XYZ file of N, CA and C in Angstrom:
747
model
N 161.004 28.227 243.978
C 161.156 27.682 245.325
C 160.796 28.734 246.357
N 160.022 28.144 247.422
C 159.584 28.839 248.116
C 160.916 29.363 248.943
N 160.560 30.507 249.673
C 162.396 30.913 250.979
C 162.372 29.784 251.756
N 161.499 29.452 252.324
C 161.652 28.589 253.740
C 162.250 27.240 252.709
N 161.506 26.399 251.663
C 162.305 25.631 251.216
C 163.571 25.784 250.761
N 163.937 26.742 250.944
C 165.194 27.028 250.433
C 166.760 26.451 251.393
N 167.327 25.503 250.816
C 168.071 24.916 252.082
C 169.118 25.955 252.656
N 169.363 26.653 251.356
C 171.083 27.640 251.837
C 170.438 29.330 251.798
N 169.247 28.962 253.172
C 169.311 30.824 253.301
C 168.960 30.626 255.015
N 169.820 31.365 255.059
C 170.134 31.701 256.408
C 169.081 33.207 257.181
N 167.765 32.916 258.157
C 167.057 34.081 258.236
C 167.508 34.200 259.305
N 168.009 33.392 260.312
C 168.321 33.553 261.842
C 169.003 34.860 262.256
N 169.070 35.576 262.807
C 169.830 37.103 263.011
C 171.595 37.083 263.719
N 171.200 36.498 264.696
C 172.408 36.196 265.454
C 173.340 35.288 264.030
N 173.004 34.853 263.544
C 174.121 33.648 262.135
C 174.492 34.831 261.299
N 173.441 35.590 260.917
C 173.626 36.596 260.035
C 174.564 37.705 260.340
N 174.607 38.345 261.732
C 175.361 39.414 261.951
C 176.397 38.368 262.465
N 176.830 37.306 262.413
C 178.046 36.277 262.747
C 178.822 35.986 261.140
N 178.255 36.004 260.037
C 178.502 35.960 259.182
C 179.145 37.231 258.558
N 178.745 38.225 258.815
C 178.828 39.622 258.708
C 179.900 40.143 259.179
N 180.117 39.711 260.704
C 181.638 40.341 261.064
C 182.561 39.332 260.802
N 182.331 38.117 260.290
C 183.257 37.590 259.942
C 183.877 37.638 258.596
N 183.045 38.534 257.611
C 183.491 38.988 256.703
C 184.388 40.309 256.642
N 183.701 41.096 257.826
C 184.762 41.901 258.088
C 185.756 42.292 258.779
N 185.983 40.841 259.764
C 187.203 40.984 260.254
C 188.241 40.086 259.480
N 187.851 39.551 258.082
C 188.679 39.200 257.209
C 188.990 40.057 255.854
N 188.228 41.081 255.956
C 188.038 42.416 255.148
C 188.328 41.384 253.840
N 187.373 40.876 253.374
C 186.456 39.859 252.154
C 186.241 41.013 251.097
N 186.635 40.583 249.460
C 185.787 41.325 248.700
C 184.480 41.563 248.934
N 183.687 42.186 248.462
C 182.478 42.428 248.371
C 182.293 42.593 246.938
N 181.655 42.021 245.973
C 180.907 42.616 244.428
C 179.839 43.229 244.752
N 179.531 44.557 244.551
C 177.926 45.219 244.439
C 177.727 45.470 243.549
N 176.717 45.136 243.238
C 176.287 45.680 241.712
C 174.440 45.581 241.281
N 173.919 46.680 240.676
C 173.340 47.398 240.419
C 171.911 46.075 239.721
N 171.455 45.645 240.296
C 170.427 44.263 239.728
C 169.716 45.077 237.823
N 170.080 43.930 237.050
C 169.903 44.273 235.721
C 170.928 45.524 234.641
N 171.683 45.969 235.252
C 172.696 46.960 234.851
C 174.177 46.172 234.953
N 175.218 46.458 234.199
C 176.257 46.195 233.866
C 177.039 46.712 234.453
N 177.176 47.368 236.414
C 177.531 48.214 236.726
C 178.221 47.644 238.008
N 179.421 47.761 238.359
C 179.754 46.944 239.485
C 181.024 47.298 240.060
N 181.244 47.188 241.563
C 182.238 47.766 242.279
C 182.551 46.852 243.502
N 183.885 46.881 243.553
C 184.310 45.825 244.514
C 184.614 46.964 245.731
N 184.271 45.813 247.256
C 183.610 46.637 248.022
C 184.384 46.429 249.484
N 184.255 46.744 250.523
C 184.593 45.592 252.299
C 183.432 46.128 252.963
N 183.078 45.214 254.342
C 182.705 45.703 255.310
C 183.590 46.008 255.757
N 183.068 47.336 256.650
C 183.773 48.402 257.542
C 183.466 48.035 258.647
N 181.964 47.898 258.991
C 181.290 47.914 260.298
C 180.272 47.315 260.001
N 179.699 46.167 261.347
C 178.525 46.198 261.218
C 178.209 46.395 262.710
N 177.138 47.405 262.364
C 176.550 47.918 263.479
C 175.109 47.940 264.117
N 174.798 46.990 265.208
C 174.175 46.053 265.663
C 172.967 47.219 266.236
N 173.297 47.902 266.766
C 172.644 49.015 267.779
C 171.555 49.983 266.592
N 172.617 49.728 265.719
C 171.890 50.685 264.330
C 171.066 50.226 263.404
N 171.481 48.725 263.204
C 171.088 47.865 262.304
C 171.136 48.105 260.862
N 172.690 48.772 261.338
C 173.235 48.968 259.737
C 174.712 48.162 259.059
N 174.806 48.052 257.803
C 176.260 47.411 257.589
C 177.060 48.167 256.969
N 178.271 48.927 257.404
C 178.801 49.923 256.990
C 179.938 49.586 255.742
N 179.456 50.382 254.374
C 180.548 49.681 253.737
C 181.553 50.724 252.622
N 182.602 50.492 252.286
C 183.596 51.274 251.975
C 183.303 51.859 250.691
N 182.759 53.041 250.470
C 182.462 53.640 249.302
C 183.258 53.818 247.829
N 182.858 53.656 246.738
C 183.564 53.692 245.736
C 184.492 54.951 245.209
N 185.770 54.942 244.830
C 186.069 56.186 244.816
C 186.134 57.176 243.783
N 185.275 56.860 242.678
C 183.878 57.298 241.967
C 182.903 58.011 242.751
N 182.693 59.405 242.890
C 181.432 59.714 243.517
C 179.897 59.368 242.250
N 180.364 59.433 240.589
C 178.964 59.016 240.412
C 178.626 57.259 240.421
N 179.821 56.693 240.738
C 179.015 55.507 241.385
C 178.682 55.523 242.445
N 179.483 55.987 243.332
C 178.479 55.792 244.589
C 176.639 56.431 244.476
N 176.750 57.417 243.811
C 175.190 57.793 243.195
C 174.545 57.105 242.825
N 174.953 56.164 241.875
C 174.033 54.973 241.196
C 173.756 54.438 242.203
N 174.556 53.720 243.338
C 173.502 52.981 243.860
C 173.319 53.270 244.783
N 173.549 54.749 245.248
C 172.405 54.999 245.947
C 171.045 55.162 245.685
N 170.691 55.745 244.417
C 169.898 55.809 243.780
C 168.614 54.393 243.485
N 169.694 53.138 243.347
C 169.435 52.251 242.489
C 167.945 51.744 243.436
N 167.420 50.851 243.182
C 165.899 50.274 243.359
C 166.410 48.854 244.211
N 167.200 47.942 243.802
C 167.805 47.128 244.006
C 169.657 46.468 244.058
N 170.105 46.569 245.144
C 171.530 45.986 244.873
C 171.540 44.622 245.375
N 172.593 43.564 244.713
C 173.190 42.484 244.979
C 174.590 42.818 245.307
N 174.657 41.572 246.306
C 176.124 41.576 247.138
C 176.616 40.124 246.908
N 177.718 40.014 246.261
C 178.387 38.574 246.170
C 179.608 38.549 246.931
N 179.898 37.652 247.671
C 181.342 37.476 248.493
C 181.559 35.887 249.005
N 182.307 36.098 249.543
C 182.887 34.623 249.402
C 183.485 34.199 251.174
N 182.972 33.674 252.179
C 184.216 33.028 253.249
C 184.572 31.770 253.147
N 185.521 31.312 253.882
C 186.296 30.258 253.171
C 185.947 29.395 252.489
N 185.604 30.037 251.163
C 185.407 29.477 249.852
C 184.216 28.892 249.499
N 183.078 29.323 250.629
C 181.590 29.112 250.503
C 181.054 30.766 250.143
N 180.356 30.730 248.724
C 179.525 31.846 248.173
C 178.764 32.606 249.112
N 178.944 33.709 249.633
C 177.776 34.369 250.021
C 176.960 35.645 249.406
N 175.384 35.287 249.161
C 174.890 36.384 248.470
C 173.819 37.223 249.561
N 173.593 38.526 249.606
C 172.974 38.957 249.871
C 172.262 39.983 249.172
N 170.994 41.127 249.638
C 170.601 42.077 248.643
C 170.228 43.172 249.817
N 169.933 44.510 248.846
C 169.325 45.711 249.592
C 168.410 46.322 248.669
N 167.247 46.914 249.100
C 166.825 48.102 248.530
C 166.874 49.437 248.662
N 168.046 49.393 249.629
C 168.621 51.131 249.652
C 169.884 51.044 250.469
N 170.768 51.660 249.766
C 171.911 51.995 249.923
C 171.942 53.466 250.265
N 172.598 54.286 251.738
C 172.489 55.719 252.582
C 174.059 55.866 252.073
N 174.391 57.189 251.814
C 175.651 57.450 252.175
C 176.207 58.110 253.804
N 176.955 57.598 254.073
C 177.185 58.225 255.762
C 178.642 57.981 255.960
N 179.334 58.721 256.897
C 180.579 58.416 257.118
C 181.055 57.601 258.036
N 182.240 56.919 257.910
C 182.712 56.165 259.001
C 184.474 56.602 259.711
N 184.411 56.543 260.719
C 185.615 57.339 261.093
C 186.177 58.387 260.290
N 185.136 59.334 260.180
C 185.438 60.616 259.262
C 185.671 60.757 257.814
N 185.326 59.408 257.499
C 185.361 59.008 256.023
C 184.461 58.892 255.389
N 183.944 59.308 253.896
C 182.927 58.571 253.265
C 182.315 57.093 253.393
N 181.605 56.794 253.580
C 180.929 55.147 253.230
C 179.294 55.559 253.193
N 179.631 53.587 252.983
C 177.859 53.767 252.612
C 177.247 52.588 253.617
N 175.847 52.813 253.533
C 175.589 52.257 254.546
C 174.082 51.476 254.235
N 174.010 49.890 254.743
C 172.331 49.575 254.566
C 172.282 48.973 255.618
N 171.005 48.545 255.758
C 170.162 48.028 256.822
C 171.007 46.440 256.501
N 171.173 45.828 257.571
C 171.622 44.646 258.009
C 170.570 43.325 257.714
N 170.703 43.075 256.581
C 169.812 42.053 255.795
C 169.180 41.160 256.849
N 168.181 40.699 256.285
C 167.011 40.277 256.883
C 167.130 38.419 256.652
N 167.892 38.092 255.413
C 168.575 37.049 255.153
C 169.459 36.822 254.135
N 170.348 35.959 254.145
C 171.632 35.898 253.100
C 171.326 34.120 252.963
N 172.082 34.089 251.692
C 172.486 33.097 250.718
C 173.555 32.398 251.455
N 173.521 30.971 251.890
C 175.333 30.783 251.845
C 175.225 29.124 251.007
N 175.909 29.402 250.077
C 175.835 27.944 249.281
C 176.770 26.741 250.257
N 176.324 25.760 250.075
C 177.459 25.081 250.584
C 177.726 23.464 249.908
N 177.241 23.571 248.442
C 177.477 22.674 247.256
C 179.054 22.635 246.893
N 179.890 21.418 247.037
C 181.214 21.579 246.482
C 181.124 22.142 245.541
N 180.529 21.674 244.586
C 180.910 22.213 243.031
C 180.239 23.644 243.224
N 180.133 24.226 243.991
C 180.187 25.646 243.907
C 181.553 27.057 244.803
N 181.623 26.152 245.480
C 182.777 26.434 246.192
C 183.937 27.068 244.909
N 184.443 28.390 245.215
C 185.306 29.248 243.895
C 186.544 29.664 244.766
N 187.358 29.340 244.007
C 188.653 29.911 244.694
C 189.203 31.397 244.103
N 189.738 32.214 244.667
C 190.012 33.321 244.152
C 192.012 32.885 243.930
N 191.858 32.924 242.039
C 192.801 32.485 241.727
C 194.956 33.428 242.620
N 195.772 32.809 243.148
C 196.758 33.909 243.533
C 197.459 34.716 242.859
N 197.472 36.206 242.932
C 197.612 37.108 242.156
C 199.223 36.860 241.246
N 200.055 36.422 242.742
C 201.162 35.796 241.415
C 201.568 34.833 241.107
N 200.629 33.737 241.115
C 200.604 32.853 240.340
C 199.234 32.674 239.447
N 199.188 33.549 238.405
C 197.974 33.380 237.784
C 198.080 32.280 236.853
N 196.567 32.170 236.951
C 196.131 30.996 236.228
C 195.704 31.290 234.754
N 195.505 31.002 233.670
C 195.419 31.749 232.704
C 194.102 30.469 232.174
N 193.431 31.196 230.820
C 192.650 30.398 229.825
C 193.025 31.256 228.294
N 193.289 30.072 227.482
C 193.594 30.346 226.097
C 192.191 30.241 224.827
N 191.917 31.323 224.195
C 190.646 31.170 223.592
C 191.491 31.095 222.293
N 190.897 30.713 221.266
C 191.864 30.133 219.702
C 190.899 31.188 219.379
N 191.706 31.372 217.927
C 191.107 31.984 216.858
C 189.705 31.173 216.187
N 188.533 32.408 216.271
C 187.456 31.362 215.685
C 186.436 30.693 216.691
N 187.013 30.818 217.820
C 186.230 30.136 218.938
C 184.881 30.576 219.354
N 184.632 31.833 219.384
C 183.519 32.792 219.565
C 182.655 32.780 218.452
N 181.341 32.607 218.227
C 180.547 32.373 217.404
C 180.741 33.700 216.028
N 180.640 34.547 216.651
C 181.278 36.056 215.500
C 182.526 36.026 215.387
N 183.208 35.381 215.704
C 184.601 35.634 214.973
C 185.246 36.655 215.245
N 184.784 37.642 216.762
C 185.909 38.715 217.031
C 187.347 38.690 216.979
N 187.939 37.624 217.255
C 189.257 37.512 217.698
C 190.059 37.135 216.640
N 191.257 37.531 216.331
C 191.726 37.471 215.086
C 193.141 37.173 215.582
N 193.511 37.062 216.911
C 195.234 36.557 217.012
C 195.189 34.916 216.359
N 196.259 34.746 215.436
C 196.672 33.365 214.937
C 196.235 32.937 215.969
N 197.688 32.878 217.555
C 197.860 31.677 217.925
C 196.055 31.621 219.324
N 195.751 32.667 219.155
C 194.505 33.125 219.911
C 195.256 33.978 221.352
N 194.219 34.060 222.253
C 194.609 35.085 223.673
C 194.618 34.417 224.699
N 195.643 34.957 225.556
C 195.350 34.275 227.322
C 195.111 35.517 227.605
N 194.401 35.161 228.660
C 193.441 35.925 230.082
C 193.329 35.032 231.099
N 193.795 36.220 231.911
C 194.051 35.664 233.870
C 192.433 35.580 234.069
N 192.369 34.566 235.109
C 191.152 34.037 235.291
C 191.065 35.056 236.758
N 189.881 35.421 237.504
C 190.050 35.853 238.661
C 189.859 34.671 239.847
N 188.688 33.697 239.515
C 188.313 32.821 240.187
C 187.856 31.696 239.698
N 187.916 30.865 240.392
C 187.843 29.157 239.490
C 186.703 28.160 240.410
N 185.760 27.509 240.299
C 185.215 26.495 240.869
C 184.932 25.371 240.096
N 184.392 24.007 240.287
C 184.533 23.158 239.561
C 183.230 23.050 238.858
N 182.567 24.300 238.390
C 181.609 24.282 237.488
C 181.835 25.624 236.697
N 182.628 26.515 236.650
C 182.763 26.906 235.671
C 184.512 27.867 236.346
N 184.433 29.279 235.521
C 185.421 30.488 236.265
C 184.614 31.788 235.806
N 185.722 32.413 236.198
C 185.427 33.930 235.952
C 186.645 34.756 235.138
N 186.477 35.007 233.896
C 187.653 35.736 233.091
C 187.584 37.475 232.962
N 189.162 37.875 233.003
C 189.360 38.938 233.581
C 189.676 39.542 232.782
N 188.881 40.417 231.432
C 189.015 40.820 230.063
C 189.245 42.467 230.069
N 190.861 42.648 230.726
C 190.978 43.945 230.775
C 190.910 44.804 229.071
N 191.377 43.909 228.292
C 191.457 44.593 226.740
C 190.273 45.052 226.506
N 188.903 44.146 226.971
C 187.445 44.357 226.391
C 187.610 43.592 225.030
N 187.996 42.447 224.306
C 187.815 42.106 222.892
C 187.294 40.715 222.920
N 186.882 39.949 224.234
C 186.086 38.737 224.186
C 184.564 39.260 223.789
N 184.275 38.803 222.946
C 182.649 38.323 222.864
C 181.888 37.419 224.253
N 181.403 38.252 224.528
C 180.715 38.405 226.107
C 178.974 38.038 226.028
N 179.179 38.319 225.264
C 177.184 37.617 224.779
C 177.096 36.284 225.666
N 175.751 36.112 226.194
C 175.888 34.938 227.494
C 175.051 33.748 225.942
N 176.013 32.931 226.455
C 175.539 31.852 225.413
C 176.899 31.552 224.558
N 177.542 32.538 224.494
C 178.407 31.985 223.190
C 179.238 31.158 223.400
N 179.509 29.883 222.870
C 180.575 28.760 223.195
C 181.755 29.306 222.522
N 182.907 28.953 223.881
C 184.248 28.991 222.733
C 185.146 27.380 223.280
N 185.120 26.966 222.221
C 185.654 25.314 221.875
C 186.866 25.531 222.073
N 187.919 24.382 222.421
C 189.090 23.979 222.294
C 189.937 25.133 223.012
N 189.469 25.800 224.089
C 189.970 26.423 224.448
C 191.781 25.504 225.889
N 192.382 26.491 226.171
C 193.260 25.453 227.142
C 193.519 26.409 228.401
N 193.100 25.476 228.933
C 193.207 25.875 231.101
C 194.238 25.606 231.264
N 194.945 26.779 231.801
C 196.633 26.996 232.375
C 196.693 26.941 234.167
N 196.355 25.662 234.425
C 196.394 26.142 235.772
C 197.915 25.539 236.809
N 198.505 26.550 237.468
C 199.760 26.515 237.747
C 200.197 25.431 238.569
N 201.188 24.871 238.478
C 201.425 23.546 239.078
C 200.708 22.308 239.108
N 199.669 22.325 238.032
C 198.509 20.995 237.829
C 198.608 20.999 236.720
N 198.648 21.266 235.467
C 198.976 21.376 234.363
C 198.073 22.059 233.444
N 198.210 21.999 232.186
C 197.042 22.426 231.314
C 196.452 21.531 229.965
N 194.918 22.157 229.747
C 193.893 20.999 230.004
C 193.093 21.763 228.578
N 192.559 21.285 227.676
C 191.106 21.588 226.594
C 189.974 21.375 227.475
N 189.512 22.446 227.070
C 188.250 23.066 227.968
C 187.280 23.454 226.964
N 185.672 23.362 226.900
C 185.240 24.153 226.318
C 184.099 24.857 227.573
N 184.072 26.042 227.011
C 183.270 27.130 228.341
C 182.090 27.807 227.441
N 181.105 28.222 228.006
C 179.940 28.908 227.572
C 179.729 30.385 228.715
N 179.651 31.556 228.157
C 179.512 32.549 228.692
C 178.077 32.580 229.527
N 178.359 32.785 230.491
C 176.778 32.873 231.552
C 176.331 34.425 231.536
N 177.316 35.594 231.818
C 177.315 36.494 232.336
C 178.499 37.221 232.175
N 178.416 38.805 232.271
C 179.046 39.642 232.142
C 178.587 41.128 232.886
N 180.125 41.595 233.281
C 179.644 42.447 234.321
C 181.116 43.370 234.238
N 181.023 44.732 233.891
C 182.281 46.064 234.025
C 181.846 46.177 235.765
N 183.291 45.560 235.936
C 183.813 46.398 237.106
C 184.689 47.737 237.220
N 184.772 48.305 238.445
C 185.883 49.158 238.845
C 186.707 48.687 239.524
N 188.039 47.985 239.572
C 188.537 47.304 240.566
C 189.492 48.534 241.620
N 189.535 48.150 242.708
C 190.395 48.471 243.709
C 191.449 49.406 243.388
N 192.210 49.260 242.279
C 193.390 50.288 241.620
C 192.901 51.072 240.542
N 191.180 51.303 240.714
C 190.732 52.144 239.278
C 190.695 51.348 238.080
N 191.093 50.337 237.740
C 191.514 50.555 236.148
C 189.935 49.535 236.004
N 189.802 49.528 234.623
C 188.230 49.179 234.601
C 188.474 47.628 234.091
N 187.428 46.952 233.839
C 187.601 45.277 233.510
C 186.058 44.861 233.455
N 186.184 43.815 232.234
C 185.020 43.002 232.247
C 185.590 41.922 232.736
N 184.470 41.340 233.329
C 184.544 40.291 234.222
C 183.820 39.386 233.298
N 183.835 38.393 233.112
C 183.159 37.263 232.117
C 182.878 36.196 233.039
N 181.669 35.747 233.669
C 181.599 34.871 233.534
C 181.140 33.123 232.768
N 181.962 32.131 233.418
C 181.651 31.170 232.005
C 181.254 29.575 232.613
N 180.504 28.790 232.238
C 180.423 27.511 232.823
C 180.789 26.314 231.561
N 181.840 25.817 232.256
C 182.283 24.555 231.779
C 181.150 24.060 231.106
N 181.546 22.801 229.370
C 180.485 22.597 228.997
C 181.220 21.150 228.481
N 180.726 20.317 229.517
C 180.601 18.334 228.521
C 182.175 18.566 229.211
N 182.781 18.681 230.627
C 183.894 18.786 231.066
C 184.156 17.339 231.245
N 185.269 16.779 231.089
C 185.866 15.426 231.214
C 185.886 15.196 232.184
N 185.837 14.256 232.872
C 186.157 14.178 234.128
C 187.392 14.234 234.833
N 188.425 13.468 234.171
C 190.005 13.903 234.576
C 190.221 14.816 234.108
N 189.214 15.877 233.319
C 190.263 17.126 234.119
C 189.179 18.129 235.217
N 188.020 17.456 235.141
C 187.410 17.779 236.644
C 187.963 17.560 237.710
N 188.980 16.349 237.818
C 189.535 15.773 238.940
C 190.991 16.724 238.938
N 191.414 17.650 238.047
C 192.549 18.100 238.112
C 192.254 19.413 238.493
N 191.127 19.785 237.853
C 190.417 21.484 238.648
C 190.594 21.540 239.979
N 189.544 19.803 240.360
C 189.299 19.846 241.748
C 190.809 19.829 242.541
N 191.578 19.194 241.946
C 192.955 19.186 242.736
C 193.702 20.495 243.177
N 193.617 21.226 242.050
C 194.107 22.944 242.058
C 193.340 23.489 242.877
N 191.857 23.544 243.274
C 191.148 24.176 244.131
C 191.656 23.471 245.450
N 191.990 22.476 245.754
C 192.159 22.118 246.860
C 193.371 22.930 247.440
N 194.412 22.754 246.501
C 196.081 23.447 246.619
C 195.954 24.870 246.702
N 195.206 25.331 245.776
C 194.907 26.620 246.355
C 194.446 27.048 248.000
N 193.281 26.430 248.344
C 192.381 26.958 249.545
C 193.398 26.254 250.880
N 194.342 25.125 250.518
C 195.049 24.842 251.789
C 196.487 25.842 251.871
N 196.839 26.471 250.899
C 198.042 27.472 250.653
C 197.040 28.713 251.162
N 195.877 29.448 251.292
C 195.269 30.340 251.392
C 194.994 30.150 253.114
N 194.074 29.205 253.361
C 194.314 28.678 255.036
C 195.732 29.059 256.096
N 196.306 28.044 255.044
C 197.587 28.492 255.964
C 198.242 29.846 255.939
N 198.226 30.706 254.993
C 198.787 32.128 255.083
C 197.678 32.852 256.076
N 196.200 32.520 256.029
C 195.927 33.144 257.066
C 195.953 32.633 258.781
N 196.519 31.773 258.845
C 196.662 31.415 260.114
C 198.296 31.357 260.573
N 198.862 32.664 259.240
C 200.416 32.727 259.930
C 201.698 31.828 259.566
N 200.956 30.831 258.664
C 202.013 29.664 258.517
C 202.577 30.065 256.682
């Protein structure tokens, strides 16, 4: 597809640096990560700075990651405002400081991604009320997993086409493709559901408190519809409990 056919990219400047501080006056994750490498760090805007035509952003506290991508050829940026995907990219990442601090810094994209497909819309699951997914023994095409009753893992984020699993142990089979069957979606106050998921993607983060994590992602496969309609219900309960805490209530 050509850009201009492209319905969800935004080239206009004024939308773009509107999009931009509105990510950072909600100080929004940021995912960066390293295009074709397994390498990834959660991120904020700091600043974006209009005069400079730069977007100032909070450096990793890893100095040889921050190297990688400075280094790197290409970065991707994934983030999210209220619960519409936003992607953007760079081909160079500066290190520079901001209020006497390390950060990093790129040129103020030229255009961004903003999906605005329900079924793409992802909720970032609440930290204490996690949502969990149960993989059985056997489920993974190699046969890594060997607990009888099988494993739960906290999901990080959920949309109604697939999630994202949060494999601090490292012992899921992560290969993109591999189906795991009969698995069960624990999602809190909606109930829980047989699922089967197919791995899309995989990606080691550094999260926020250091400690390291694969991130898995997975897309629903031959999903029922009632319990599409029960996903969709939890995403709703989620993003109106998320609304209202940020508007104080």
């Amino acid at each position: 597809m050509h850009q201009n056919d492209n319905p969800y990219l935004v080239t206009v400047p004024l939308e773009i640096i509107g999009l931009l501080r509105a990510l950072e006056r909600r100080q929004a994750l940021v995912r960066m990560h390293v295009q074709d490498r397994p390498i990834s760090v959660v991120t904020t805007i700091l600043d974006v700075d209009v005069q400079d035509n730069k977007v100032i952003l909070d450096h990793a506290a890893a100095e040889d990651l921050n190297q990688i991508f400075i280094r790197a050829d290409f970065v991707r940026f994934e983030t999210a405002l209220d619960s519409v995907p936003i992607f953007f990219s760079s081909s160079s990442i500066d290190a520079c400081t901001h209020d006497g601090l390390p950060a990093l810094a790129i040129d103020i994209p030229t255009s961004l991604s903003r999906l605005q497909r329900r079924e793409s819309y992802r909720v970032s699951i609440p930290a204490l009320e996690p949502a969990l997914c149960t993989i059985v023994e056997g489920a993974a095409a190699n046969g890594t997993l060997s607990t009888g009753d099988g494993i739960s893992v906290e999901l990080r984020d959920i949309s109604s086409s697939g999630l994202a699993i949060m494999d601090y142990g490292k012992i899921i089979n992560y290969e993109p493709g591999t189906l795991y069957h009969n698995c069960l979606l624990d999602l809190p106050r909606v109930g829980s559901f047989p699922i089967t998921i197919r791995v899309v993607r995989c990606i080691n983060e550094v999260l926020p408190s250091q400690r390291n994590c694969r991130r898995i992602g997975a897309e629903f496969v031959d999903l029922p519809n009632a319990v599409l309609i029960m996903i969709q219900r939890y995403i709703g309960m989620v993003e109106r409990e998320q609304s209202a805490r940020r508007k104080g209530f």
